[in-house]
Short mmCIF file of C-alpha atoms in Angstrom, two decimals:
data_model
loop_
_atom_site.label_atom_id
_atom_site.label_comp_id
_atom_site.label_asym_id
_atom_site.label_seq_id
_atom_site.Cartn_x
_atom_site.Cartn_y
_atom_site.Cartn_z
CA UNK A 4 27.35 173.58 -0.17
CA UNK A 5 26.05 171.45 2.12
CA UNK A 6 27.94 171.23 5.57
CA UNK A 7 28.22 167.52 6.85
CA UNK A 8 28.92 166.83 10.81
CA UNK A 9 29.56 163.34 12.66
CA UNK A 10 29.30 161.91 16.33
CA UNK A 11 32.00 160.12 16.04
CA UNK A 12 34.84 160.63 18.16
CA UNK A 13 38.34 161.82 16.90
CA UNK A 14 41.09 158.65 17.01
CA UNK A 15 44.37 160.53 17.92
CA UNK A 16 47.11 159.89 16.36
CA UNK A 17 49.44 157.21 15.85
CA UNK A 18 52.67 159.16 17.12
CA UNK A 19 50.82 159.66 20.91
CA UNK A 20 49.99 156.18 21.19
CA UNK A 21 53.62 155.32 20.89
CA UNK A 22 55.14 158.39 23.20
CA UNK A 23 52.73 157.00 26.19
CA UNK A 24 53.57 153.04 25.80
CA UNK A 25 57.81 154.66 26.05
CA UNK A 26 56.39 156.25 29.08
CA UNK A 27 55.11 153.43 30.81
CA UNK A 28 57.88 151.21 29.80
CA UNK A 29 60.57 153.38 30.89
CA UNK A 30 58.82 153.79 34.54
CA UNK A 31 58.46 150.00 34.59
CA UNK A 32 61.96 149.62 33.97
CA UNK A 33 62.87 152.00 36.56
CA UNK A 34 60.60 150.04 38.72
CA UNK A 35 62.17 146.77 38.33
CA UNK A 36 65.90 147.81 38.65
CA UNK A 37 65.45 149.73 41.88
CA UNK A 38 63.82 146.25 43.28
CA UNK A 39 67.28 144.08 41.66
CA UNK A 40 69.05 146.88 43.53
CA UNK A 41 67.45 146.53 47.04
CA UNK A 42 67.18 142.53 46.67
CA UNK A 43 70.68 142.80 45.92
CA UNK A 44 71.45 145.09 48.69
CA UNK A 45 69.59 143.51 51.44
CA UNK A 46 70.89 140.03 49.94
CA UNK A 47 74.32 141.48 50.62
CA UNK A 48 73.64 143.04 54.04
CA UNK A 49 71.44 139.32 55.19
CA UNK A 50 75.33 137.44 53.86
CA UNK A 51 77.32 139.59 55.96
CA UNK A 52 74.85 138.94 59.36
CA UNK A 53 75.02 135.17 58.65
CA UNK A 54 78.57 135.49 59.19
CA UNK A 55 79.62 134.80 55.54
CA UNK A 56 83.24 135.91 55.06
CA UNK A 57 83.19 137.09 58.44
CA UNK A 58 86.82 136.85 60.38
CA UNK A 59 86.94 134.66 63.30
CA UNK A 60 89.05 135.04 66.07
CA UNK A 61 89.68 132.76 68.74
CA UNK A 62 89.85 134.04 72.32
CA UNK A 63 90.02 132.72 76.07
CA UNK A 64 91.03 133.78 79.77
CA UNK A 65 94.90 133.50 81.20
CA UNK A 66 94.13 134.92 84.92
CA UNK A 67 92.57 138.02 84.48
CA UNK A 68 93.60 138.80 81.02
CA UNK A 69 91.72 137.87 77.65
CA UNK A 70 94.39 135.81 75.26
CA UNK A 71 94.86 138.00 72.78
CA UNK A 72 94.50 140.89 74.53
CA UNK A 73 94.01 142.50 71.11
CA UNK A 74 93.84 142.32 67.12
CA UNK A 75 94.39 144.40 64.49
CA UNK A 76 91.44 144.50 61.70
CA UNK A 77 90.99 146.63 58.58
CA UNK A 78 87.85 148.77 58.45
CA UNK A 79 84.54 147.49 57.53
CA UNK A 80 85.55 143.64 58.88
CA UNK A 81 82.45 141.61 59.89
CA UNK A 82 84.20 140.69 63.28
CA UNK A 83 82.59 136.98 64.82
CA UNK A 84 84.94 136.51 68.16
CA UNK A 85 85.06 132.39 69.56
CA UNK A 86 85.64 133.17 72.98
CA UNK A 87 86.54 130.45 75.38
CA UNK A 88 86.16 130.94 79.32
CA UNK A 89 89.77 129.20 80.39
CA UNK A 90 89.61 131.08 83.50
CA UNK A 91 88.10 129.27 86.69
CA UNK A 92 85.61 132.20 87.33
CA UNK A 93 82.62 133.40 85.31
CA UNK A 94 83.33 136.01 82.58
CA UNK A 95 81.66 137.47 79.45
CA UNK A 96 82.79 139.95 76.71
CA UNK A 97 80.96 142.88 75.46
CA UNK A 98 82.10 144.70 71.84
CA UNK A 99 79.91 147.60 71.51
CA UNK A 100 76.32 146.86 71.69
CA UNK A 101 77.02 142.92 71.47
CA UNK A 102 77.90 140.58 74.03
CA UNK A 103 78.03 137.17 75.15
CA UNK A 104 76.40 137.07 78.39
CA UNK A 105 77.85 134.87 81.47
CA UNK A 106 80.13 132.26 80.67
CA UNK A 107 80.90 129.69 82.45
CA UNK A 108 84.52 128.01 82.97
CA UNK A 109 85.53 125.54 80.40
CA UNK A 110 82.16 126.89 78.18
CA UNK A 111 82.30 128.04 74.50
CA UNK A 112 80.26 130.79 72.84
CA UNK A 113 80.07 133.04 69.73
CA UNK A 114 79.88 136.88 69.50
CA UNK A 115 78.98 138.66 66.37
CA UNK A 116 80.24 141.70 66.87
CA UNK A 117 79.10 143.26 63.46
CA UNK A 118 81.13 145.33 61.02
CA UNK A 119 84.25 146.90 62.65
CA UNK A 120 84.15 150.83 61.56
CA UNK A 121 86.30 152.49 63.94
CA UNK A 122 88.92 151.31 67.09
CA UNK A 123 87.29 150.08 69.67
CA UNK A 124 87.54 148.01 72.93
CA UNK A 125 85.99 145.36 74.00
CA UNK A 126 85.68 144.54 78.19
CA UNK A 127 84.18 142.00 80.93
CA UNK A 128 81.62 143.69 82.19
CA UNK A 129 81.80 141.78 85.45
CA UNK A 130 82.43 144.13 88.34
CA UNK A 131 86.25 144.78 88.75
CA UNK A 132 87.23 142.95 85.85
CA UNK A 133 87.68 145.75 83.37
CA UNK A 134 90.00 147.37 85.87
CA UNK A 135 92.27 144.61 86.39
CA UNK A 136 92.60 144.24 82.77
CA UNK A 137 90.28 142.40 81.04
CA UNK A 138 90.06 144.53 77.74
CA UNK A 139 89.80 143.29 74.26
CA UNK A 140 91.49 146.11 71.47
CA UNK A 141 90.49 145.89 68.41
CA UNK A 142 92.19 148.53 66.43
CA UNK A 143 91.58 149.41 62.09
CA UNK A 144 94.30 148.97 60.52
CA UNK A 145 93.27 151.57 58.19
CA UNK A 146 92.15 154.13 61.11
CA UNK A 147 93.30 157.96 61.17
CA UNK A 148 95.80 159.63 62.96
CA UNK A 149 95.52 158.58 66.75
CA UNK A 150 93.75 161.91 68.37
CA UNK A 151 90.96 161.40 65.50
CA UNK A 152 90.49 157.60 66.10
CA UNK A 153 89.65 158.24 69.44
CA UNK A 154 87.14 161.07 68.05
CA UNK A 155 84.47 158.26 67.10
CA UNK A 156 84.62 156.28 70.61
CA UNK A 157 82.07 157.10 72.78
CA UNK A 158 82.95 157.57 76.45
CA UNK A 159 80.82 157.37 79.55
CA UNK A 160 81.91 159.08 82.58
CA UNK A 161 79.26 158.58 85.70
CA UNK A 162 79.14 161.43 88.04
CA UNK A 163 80.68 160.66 91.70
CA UNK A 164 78.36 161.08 94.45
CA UNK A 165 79.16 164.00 96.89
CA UNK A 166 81.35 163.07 99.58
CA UNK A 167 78.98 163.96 103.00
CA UNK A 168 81.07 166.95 104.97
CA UNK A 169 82.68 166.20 108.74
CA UNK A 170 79.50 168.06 110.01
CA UNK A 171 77.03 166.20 107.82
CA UNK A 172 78.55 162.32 108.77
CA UNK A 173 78.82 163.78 112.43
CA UNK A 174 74.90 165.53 111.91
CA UNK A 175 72.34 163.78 114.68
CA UNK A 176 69.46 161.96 112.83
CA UNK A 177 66.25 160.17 113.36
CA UNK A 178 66.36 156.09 112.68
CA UNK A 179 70.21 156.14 112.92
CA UNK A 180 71.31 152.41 113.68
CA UNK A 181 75.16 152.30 114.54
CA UNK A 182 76.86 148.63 113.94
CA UNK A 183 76.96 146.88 117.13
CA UNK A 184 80.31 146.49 117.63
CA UNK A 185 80.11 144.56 121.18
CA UNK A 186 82.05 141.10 121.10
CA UNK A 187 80.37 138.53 123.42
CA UNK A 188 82.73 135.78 125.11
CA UNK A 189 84.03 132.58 123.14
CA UNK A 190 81.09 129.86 124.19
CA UNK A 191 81.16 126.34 121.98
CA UNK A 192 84.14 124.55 120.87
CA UNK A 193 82.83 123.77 117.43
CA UNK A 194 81.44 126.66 115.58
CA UNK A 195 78.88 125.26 112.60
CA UNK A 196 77.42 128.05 110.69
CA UNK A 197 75.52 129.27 107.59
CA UNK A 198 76.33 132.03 105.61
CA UNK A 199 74.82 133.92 102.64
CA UNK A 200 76.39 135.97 99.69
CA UNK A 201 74.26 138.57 98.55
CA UNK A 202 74.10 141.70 96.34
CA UNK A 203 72.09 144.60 98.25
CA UNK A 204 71.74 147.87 98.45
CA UNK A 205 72.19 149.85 102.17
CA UNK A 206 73.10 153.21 103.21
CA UNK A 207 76.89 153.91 103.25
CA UNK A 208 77.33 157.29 104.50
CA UNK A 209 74.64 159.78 105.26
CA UNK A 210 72.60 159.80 102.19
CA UNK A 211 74.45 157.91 100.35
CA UNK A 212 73.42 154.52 99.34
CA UNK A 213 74.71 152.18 96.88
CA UNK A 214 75.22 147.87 96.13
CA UNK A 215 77.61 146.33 98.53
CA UNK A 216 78.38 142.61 98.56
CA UNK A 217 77.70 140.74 101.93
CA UNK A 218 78.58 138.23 104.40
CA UNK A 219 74.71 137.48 105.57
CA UNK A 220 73.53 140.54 104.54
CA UNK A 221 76.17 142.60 106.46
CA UNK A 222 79.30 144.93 106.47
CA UNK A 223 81.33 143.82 108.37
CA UNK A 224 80.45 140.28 108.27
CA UNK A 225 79.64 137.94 110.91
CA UNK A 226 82.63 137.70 113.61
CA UNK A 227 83.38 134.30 114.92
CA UNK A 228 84.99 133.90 117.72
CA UNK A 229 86.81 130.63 119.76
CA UNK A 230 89.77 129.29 121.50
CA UNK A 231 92.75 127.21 119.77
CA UNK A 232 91.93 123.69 119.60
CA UNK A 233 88.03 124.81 118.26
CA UNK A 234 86.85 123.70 114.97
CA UNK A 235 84.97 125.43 112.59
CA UNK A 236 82.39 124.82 109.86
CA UNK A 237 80.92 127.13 107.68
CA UNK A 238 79.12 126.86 104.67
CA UNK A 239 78.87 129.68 102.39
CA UNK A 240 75.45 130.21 100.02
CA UNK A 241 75.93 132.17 96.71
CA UNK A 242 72.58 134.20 96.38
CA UNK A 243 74.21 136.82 94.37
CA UNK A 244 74.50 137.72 90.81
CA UNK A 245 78.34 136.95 90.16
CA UNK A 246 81.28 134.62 91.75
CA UNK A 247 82.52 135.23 95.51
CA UNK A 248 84.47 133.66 97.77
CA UNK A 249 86.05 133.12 101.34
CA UNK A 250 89.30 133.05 102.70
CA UNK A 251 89.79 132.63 106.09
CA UNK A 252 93.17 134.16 107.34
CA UNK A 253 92.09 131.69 110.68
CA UNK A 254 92.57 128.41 109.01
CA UNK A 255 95.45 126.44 107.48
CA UNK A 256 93.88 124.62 104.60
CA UNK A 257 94.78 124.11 100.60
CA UNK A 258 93.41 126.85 98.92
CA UNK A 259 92.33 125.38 95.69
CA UNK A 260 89.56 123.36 96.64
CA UNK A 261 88.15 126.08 100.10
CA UNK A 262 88.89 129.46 98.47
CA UNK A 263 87.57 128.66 94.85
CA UNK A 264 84.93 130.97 93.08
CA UNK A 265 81.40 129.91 94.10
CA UNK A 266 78.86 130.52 91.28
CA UNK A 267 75.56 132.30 91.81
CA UNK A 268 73.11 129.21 93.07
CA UNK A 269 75.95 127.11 94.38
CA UNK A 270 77.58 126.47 97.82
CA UNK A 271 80.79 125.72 99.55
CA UNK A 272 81.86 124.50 103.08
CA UNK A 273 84.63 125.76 104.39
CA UNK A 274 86.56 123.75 107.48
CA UNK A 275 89.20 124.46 109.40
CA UNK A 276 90.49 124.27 113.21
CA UNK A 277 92.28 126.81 115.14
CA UNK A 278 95.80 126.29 115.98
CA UNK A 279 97.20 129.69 116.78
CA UNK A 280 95.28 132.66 118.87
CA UNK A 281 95.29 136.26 117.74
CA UNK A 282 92.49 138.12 115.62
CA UNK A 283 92.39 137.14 111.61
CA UNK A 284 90.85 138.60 108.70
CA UNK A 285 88.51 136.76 106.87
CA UNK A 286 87.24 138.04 103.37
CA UNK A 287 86.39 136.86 99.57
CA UNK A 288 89.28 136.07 97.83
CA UNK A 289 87.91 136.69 94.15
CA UNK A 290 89.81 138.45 91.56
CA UNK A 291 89.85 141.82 92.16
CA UNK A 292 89.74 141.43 95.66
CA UNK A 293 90.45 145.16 96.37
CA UNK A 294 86.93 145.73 95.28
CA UNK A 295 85.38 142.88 96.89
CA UNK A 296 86.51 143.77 100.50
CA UNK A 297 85.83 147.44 99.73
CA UNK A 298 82.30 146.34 99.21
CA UNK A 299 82.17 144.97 102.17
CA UNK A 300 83.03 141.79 101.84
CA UNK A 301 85.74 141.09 104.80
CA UNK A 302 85.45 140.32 108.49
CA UNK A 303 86.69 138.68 111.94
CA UNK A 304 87.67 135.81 113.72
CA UNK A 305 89.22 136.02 117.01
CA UNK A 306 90.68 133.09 118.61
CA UNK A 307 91.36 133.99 122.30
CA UNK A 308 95.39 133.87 123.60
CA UNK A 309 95.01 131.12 126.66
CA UNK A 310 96.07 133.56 128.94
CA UNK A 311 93.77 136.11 127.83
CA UNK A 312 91.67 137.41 131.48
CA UNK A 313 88.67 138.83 131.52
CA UNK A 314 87.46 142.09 130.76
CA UNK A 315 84.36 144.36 131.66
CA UNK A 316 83.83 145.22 128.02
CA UNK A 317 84.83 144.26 124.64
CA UNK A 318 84.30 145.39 121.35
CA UNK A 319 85.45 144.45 118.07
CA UNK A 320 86.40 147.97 115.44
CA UNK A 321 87.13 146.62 111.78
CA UNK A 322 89.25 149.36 110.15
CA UNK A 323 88.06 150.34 106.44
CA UNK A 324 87.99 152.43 103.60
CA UNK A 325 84.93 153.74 101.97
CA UNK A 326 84.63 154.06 98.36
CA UNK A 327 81.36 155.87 96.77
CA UNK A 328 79.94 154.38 93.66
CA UNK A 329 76.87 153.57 92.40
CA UNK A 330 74.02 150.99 91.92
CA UNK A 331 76.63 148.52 90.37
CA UNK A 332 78.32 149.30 93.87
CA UNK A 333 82.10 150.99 94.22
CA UNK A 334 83.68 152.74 91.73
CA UNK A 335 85.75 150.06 90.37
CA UNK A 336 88.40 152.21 88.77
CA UNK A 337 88.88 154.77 92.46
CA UNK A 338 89.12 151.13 93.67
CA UNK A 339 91.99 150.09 91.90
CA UNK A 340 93.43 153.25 91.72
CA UNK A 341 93.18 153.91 95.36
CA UNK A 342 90.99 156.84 95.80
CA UNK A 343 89.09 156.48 98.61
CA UNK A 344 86.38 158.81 99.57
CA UNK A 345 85.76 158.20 103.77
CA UNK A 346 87.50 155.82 106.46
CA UNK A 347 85.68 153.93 108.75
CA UNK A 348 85.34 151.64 111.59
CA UNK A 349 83.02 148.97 110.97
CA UNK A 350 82.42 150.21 107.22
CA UNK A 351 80.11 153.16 108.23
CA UNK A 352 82.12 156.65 109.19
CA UNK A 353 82.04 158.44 111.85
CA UNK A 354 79.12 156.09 113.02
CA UNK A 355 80.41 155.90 116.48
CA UNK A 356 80.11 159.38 117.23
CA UNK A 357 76.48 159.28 116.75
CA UNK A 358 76.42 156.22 118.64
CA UNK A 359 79.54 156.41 121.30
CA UNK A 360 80.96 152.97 122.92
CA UNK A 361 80.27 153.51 126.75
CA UNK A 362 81.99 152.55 129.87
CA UNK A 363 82.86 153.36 133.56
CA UNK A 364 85.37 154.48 135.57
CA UNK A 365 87.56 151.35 136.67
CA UNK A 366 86.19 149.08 134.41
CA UNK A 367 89.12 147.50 132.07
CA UNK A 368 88.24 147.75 128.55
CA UNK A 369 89.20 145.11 125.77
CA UNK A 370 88.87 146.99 121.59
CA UNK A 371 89.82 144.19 119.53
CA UNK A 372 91.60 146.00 116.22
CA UNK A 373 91.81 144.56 112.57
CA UNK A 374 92.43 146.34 109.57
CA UNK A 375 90.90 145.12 106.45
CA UNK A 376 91.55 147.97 104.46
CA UNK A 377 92.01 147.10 101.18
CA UNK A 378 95.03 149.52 101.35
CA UNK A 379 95.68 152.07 104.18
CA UNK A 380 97.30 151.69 107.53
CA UNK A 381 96.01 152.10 110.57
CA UNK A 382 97.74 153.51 114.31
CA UNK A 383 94.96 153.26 116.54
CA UNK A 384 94.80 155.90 119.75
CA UNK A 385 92.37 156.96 122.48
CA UNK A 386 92.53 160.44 123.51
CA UNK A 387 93.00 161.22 126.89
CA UNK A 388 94.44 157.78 127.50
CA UNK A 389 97.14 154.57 127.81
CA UNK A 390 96.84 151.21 127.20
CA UNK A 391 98.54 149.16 129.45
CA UNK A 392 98.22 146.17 127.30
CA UNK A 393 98.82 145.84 123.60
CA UNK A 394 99.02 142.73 121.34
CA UNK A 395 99.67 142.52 117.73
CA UNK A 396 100.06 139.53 115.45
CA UNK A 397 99.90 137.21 118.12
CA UNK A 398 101.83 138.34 120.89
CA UNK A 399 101.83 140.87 123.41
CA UNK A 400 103.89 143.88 123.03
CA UNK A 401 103.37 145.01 126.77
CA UNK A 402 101.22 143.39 129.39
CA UNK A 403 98.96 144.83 132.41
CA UNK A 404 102.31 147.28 133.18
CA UNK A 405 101.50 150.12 135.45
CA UNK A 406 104.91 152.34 134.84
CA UNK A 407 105.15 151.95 131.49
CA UNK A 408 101.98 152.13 128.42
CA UNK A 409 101.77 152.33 124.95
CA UNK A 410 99.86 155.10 123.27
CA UNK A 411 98.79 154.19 119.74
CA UNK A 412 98.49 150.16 117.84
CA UNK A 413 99.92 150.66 114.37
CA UNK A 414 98.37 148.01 111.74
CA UNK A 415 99.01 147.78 108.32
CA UNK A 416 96.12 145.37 106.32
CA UNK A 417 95.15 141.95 107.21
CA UNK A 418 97.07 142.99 110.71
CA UNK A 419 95.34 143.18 113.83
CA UNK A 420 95.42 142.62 117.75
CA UNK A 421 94.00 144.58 120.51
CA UNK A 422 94.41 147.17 123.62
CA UNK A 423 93.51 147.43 127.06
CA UNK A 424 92.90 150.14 128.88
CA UNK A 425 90.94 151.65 132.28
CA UNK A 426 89.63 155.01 132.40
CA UNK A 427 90.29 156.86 135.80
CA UNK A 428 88.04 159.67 135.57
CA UNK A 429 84.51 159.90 133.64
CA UNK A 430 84.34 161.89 130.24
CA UNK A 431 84.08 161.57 126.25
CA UNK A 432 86.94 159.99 125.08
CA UNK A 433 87.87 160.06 121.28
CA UNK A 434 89.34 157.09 119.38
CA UNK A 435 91.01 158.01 116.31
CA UNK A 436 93.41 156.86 113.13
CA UNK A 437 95.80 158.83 114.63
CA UNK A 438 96.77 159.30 110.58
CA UNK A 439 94.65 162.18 110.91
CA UNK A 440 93.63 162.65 107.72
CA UNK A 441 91.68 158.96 107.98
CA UNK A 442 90.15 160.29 111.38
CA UNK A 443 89.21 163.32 109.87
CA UNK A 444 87.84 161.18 106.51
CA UNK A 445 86.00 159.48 109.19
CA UNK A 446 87.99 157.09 111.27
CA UNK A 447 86.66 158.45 114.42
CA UNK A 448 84.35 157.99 117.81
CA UNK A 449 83.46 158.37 120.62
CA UNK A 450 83.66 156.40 124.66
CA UNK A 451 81.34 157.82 126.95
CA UNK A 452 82.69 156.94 130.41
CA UNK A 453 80.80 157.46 133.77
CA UNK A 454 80.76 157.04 137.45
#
């Protein structure tokens, strides 16, 4: 037989073709339903950021308090707060990552504040606002038992500086600047001046240095000083980052129009005259004012008694407290709470022990006292001797006696006066809180007297 062979190639068969076209349609299927499902997905996800079906809630200021102070949600809400600045200072809101920025008073805004998961709270993140209560709760409905809500929050806790030792504050060093705290002698009768408001950061115990807010770039600020009958005029230049304010303790004026919040960029002038003699604290009067004067926003205006004599030296100690903080300036919360790190005369401790006031024997010595605090007494004393005048709150308690003294000037805040004394022999003489924890904390220097 013969044997036939062909070139022609071998068509496969029929039952192949048909397996491979299932193949491909069953991968194109696949293909085309996982695209419906992420349209449909991100469709969903792009509905709920455009606020559709999102629950709005309507808040504004009442003091220092957002109206409501808090809602109640069920989980997975898209949250959108209207929040209306009522309050006649600037404030802003911050839920989680989102927030509105600074808001003006009387202005309107909108914060998305995404899909509510968990409890949460909301805050003003303006300096000492969150402390004095300016939180926004938002609580799930839905949420677990209490300790386990909690569970998802995240909490930041900064680390507090060291507090620098009694030997450390007290420690000699190179490029040390004590506060001058000589007071020269009442000169004009009208006392026009301009002021600044500033944010900056300076050295507030020995290596320590954090934001404090400023009187013309200084802690304490500027003192003034005149006679009853002088006028004053002083305008005051926001170049800061949030609202301050002055009051002066000096003048008798409405408050609504001379100690209102001044806005970063804006100004304010501030006039009074002087109708009663004694030394008054001046300091910014916005809300939380515990933490604006512990910042060192506070100072002096002495307006001379019209009997007051001369005096071979005078010198003007502002009586503090010294709370350590950070770049964002003192710990807002130790502020409000009270915990105080240091004490201090002229907002710097112990500073007058590096730098000692000086003297001589005979002369008669004039320390003008005014505690500012924000919160702790003072009872002023020099070691080793008398004062043989003392005034406080405007009068005199004893004057120029020779048989009789008075050993320490108590003061509680926004209280003040001053003591005379003359030194008979030539030494160091201490000047102290004679609450002795405060000198110890660093209420404390030094006279240097000599022949």
């Amino acid at each position: 037989m013969l044997s036939v062979s062909s070139n022609q190639p071998q068509k496969p068969p029929a039952q192949n073709n048909w397996a491979s076209w299932i193949l491909i349609g069953i991968a194109l299927a696949a293909v085309i339903a996982l695209a419906v499902f992420n349209s449909t997905s991100k469709a969903q996800r792009a509905s709920e950021s455009e606020g559709v079906d999102a629950t709005v809630v309507e808040v504004s200021v009442e003091g220092m308090s957002f109206v409501p102070s808090s809602i109640d949600v069920p989980k997975g809400t898209h949250l959108v707060v209207k929040f209306t600045n009522t309050g006649d200072m600037v404030h802003d809101l911050k839920i989680g990552d989102n927030e509105t920025g600074r808001v003006e008073p009387g202005k309107t805004v909108e914060l998305d504040a995404g899909l509510i998961e968990e409890t949460t709270q909301g805050y003003c993140t303006i300096a000492g606002h969150k402390a004095q209560g300016m939180v926004f709760d938002v609580n799930v409905t839905d949420a677990p038992a209490e300790g386990d809500a909690m569970a998802g929050m995240h909490h930041h806790s900064a680390s507090h500086p060291d507090v620098p030792s009694a030997a450390e504050r007290t420690q000699e060093r190179e490029g040390f600047k004590a506060f001058d705290a000589a007071l020269p002698a009442a000169k004009a009768t009208t006392h026009e001046e301009t002021w600044t408001m500033t944010e900056e950061e300076v050295e507030v115990a020995p290596g320590v240095k954090q934001t404090r807010w400023l009187f013309n770039g200084q802690a304490p600020g500027p003192t003034l000083r005149g006679k009853v009958g002088d006028k004053f005029k002083i305008t005051i230049k926001n170049e800061g980052t949030m609202g301050h304010s002055v009051d002066f303790h000096a003048g008798e004026v409405n408050p609504d129009e001379n100690m209102k919040t001044i806005a970063p960029g804006e100004s304010l002038t501030y006039e009074f005259t002087a109708h009663r003699s004694g030394i008054w604290m001046y300091h910014c009067s916005t809300a939380p004012m515990s933490l604006h004067i512990a910042n060192g926003m506070a100072g002096a205006v002495v307006i001379d008694p019209p009997e007051l004599g001369d005096a071979d030296a005078e010198y003007a100690m502002i009586a503090d407290e010294i709370f350590l903080g950070d770049e964002n300036g003192a710990d807002a919360d130790r502020v409000s709470n009270g915990e105080y790190d240091l004490m201090a005369f002229n907002y710097y401790p112990n500073q007058y022990d590096l730098e000692p006031l000086h003297a001589k024997v005979g002369d008669k010595v004039r320390i003008w006292l005014l505690n500012v605090g924000p919160d702790q007494p003072l009872s002023f004393h020099v070691v080793g001797e008398q004062f043989d005048t003392a005034y406080k709150e405007g009068d005199y308690l004893i004057k120029d006696r020779r048989d009789s003294g008075s050993q320490a000037l108590d003061l509680l805040p926004a209280q003040g006066g001053f003591v005379e004394m003359t030194f008979n022999e030539p030494g160091t003489y201490s000047f102290v809180n004679h609450i002795m924890t405060s000198a110890e904390k660093g209420q404390h220097g030094k006279i240097v007297v000599t022949q």
